[in-house]
Tab-separated table of C-alpha atoms in Angstrom:
chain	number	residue	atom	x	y	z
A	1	UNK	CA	-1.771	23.486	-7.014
A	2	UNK	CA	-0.151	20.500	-8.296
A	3	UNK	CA	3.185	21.534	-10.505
A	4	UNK	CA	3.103	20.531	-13.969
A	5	UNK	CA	5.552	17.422	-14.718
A	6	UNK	CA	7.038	16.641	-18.222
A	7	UNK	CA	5.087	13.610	-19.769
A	8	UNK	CA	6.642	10.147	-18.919
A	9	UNK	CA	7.848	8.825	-22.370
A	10	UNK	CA	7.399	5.246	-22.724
A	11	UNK	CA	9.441	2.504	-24.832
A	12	UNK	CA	7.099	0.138	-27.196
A	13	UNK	CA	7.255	-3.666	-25.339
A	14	UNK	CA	8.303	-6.017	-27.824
A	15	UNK	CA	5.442	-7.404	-29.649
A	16	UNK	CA	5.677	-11.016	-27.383
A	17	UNK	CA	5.673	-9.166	-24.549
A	18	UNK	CA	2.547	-6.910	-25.318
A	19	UNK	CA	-1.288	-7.685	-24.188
A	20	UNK	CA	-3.680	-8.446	-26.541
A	21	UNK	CA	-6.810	-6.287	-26.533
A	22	UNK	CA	-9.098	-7.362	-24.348
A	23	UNK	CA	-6.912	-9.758	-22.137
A	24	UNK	CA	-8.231	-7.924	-18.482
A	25	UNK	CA	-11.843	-8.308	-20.342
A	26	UNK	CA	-11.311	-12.257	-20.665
A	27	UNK	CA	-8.826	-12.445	-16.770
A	28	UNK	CA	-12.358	-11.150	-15.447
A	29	UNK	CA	-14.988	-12.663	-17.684
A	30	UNK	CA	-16.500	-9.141	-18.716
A	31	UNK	CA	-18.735	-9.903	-22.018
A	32	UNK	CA	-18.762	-6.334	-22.992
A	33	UNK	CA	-15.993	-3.808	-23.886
A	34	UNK	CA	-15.305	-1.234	-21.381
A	35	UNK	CA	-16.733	2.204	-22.047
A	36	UNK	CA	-13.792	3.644	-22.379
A	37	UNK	CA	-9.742	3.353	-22.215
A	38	UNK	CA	-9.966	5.201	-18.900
A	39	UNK	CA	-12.631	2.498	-17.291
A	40	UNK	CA	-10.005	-0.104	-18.468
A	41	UNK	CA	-7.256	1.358	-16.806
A	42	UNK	CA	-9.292	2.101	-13.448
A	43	UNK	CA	-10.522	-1.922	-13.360
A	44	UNK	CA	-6.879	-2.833	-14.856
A	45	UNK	CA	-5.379	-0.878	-11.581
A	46	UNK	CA	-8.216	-2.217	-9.265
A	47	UNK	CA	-7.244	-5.720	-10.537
A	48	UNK	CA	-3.699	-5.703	-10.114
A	49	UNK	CA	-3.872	-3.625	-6.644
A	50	UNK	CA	-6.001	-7.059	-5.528
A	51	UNK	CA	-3.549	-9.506	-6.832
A	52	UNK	CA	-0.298	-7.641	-5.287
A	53	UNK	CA	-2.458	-7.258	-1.976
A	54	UNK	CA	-3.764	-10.836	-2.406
A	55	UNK	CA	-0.024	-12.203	-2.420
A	56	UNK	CA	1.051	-9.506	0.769
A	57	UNK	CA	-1.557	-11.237	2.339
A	58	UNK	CA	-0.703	-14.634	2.404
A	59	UNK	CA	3.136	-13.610	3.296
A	60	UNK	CA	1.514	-12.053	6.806
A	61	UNK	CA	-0.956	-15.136	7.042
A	62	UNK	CA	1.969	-17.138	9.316
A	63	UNK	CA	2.554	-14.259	11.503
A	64	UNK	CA	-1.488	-13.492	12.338
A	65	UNK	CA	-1.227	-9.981	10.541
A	66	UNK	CA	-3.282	-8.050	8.524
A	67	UNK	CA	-1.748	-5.406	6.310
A	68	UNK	CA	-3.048	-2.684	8.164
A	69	UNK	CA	-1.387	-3.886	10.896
A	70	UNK	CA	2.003	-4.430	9.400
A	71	UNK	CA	1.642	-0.899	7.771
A	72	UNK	CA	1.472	0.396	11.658
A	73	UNK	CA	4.750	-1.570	12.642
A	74	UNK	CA	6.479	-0.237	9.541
A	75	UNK	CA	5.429	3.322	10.179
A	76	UNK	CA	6.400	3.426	13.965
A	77	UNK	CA	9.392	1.376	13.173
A	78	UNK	CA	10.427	4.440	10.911
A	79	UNK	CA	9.352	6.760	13.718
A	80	UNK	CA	12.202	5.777	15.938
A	81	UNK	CA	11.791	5.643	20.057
A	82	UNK	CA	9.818	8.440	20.488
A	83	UNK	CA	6.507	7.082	18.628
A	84	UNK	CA	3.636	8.932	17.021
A	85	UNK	CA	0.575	10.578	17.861
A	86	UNK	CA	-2.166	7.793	16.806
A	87	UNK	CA	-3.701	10.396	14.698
A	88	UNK	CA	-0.357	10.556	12.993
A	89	UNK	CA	-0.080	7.144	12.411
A	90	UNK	CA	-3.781	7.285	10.983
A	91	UNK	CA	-2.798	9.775	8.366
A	92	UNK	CA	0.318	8.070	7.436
A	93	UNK	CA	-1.430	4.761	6.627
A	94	UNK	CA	-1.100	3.488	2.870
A	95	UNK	CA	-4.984	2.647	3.138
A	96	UNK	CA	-7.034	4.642	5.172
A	97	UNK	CA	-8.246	2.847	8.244
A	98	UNK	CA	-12.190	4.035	9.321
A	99	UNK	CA	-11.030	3.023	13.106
A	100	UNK	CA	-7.380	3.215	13.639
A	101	UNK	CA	-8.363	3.142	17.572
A	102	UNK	CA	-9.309	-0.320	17.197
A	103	UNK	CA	-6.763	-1.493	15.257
A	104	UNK	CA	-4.119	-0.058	17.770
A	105	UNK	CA	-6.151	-1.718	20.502
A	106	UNK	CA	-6.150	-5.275	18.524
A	107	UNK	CA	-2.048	-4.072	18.175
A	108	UNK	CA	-1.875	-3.212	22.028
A	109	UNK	CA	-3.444	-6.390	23.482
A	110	UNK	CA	-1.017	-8.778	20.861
A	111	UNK	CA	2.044	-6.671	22.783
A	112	UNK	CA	3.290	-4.844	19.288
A	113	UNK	CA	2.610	-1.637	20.305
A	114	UNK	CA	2.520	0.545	23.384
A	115	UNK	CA	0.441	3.683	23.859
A	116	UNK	CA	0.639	6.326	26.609
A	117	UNK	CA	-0.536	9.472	27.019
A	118	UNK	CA	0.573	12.667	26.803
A	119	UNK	CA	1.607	14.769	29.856
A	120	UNK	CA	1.229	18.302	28.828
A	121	UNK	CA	-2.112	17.517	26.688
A	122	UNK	CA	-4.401	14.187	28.221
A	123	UNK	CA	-5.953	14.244	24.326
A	124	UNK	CA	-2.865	13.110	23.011
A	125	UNK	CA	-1.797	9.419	23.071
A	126	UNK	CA	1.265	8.378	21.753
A	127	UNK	CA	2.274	5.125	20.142
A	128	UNK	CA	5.506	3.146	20.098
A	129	UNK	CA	6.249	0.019	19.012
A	130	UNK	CA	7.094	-2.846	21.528
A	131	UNK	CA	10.414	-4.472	21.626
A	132	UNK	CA	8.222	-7.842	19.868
A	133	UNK	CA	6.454	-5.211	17.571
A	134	UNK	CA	10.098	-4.305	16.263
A	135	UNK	CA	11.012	-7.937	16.873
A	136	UNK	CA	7.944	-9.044	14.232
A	137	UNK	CA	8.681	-6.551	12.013
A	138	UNK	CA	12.186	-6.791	11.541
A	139	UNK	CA	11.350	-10.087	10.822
A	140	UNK	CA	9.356	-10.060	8.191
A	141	UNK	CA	11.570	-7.754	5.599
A	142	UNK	CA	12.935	-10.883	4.213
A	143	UNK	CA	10.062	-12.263	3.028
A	144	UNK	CA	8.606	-8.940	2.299
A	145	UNK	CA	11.132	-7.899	-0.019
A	146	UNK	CA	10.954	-11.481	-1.682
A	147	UNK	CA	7.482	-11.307	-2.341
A	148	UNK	CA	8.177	-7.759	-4.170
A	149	UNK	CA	11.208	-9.060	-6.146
A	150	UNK	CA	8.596	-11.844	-7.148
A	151	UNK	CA	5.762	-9.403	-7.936
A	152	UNK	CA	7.375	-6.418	-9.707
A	153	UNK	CA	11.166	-8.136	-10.375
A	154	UNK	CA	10.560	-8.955	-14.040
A	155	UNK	CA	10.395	-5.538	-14.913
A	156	UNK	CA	13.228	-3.238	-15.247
A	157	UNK	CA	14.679	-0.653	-13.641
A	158	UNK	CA	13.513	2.126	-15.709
A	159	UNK	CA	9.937	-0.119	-16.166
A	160	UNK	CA	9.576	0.450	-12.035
A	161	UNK	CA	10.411	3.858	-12.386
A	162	UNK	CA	7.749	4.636	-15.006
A	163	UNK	CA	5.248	2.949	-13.858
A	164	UNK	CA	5.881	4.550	-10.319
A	165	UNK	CA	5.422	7.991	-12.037
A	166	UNK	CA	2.778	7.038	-13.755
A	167	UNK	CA	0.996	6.024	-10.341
A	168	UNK	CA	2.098	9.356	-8.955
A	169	UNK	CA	0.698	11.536	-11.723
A	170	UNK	CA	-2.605	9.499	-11.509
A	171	UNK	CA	-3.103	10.235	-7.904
A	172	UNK	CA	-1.756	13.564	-8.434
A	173	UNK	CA	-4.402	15.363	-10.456
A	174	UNK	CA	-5.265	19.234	-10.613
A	175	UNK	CA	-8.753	18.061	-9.038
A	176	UNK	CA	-7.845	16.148	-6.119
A	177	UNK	CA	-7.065	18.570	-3.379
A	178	UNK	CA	-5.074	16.543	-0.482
């Protein structure tokens, strides 16, 4: 069981800076208000998780990536020489992929990644990434890190941090198991 956290305090916005009621109802064209402040936040999250995407998207556009894709190179890049179990890499993925087989196949035959498998136990295949994997990667953290500066950069310090444990506590309920 979760442990209980303290409650993230919040400072008002100054009053420019604040949304009007309704704003996500008119950025989406909904004629009716939502049925509650909860179903507001849920479509409010939904929206801005498509917008942030949207924009990661066209930064891998030049480079012929998907996101699930770069979120492979990023996790094997962190895994060092020695690679991951693909399983591993499944369960580490931000999203989770349906068919991570296929993506590390799409991965393979591009030359980002190399599998092999394992000598004590056939079952287990193990992926690294490819000197142009790492190559491709390292590359884009530049323009990754721009593209967050632009996205999240105009709010604070402690703004990021609250809104990151807000995020946290959201996915963290008593319900969820896992």
């Amino acid at each position: 069981m979760p442990t209980r956290r303290p409650p993230v305090l919040l400072a008002a916005a100054p009053v420019a800076e604040r949304r009007a009621p309704g704003d996500l109802q008119q950025e989406i064209k909904q004629v009716r208000p939502f049925r509650s402040p909860e179903a507001e936040l849920f479509v409010s999250v939904l929206r801005t998780s498509a917008v942030l995407v949207g924009e990661m998207v066209e930064v891998l556009r030049p480079y012929e990536l998907t996101q699930p894709q770069y979120n492979v190179l990023r996790i094997l890049r962190g895994a060092g020489a020695e690679g991951l179990a693909s399983g591993e890499v499944g369960e580490r993925m931000v999203s989770r992929e349906p068919d991570v087989t296929r993506l590390l196949d799409r991965m393979e035959a591009r030359g980002l990644v190399a599998r092999r498998r394992g000598s004590p136990d056939r079952r287990v295949v193990t992926v690294r990434l490819t000197a142009d994997g790492l190559r491709l990667v390292d590359a884009l953290d530049k323009p990754v890190q721009a593209m967050h500066a632009r996205q999240l950069g105009h709010l604070s310090g402690a703004e990021q941090r609250t809104l990151g444990e807000l995020l946290e506590r959201a996915r963290d309920r008593p319900d969820r198991a896992g």
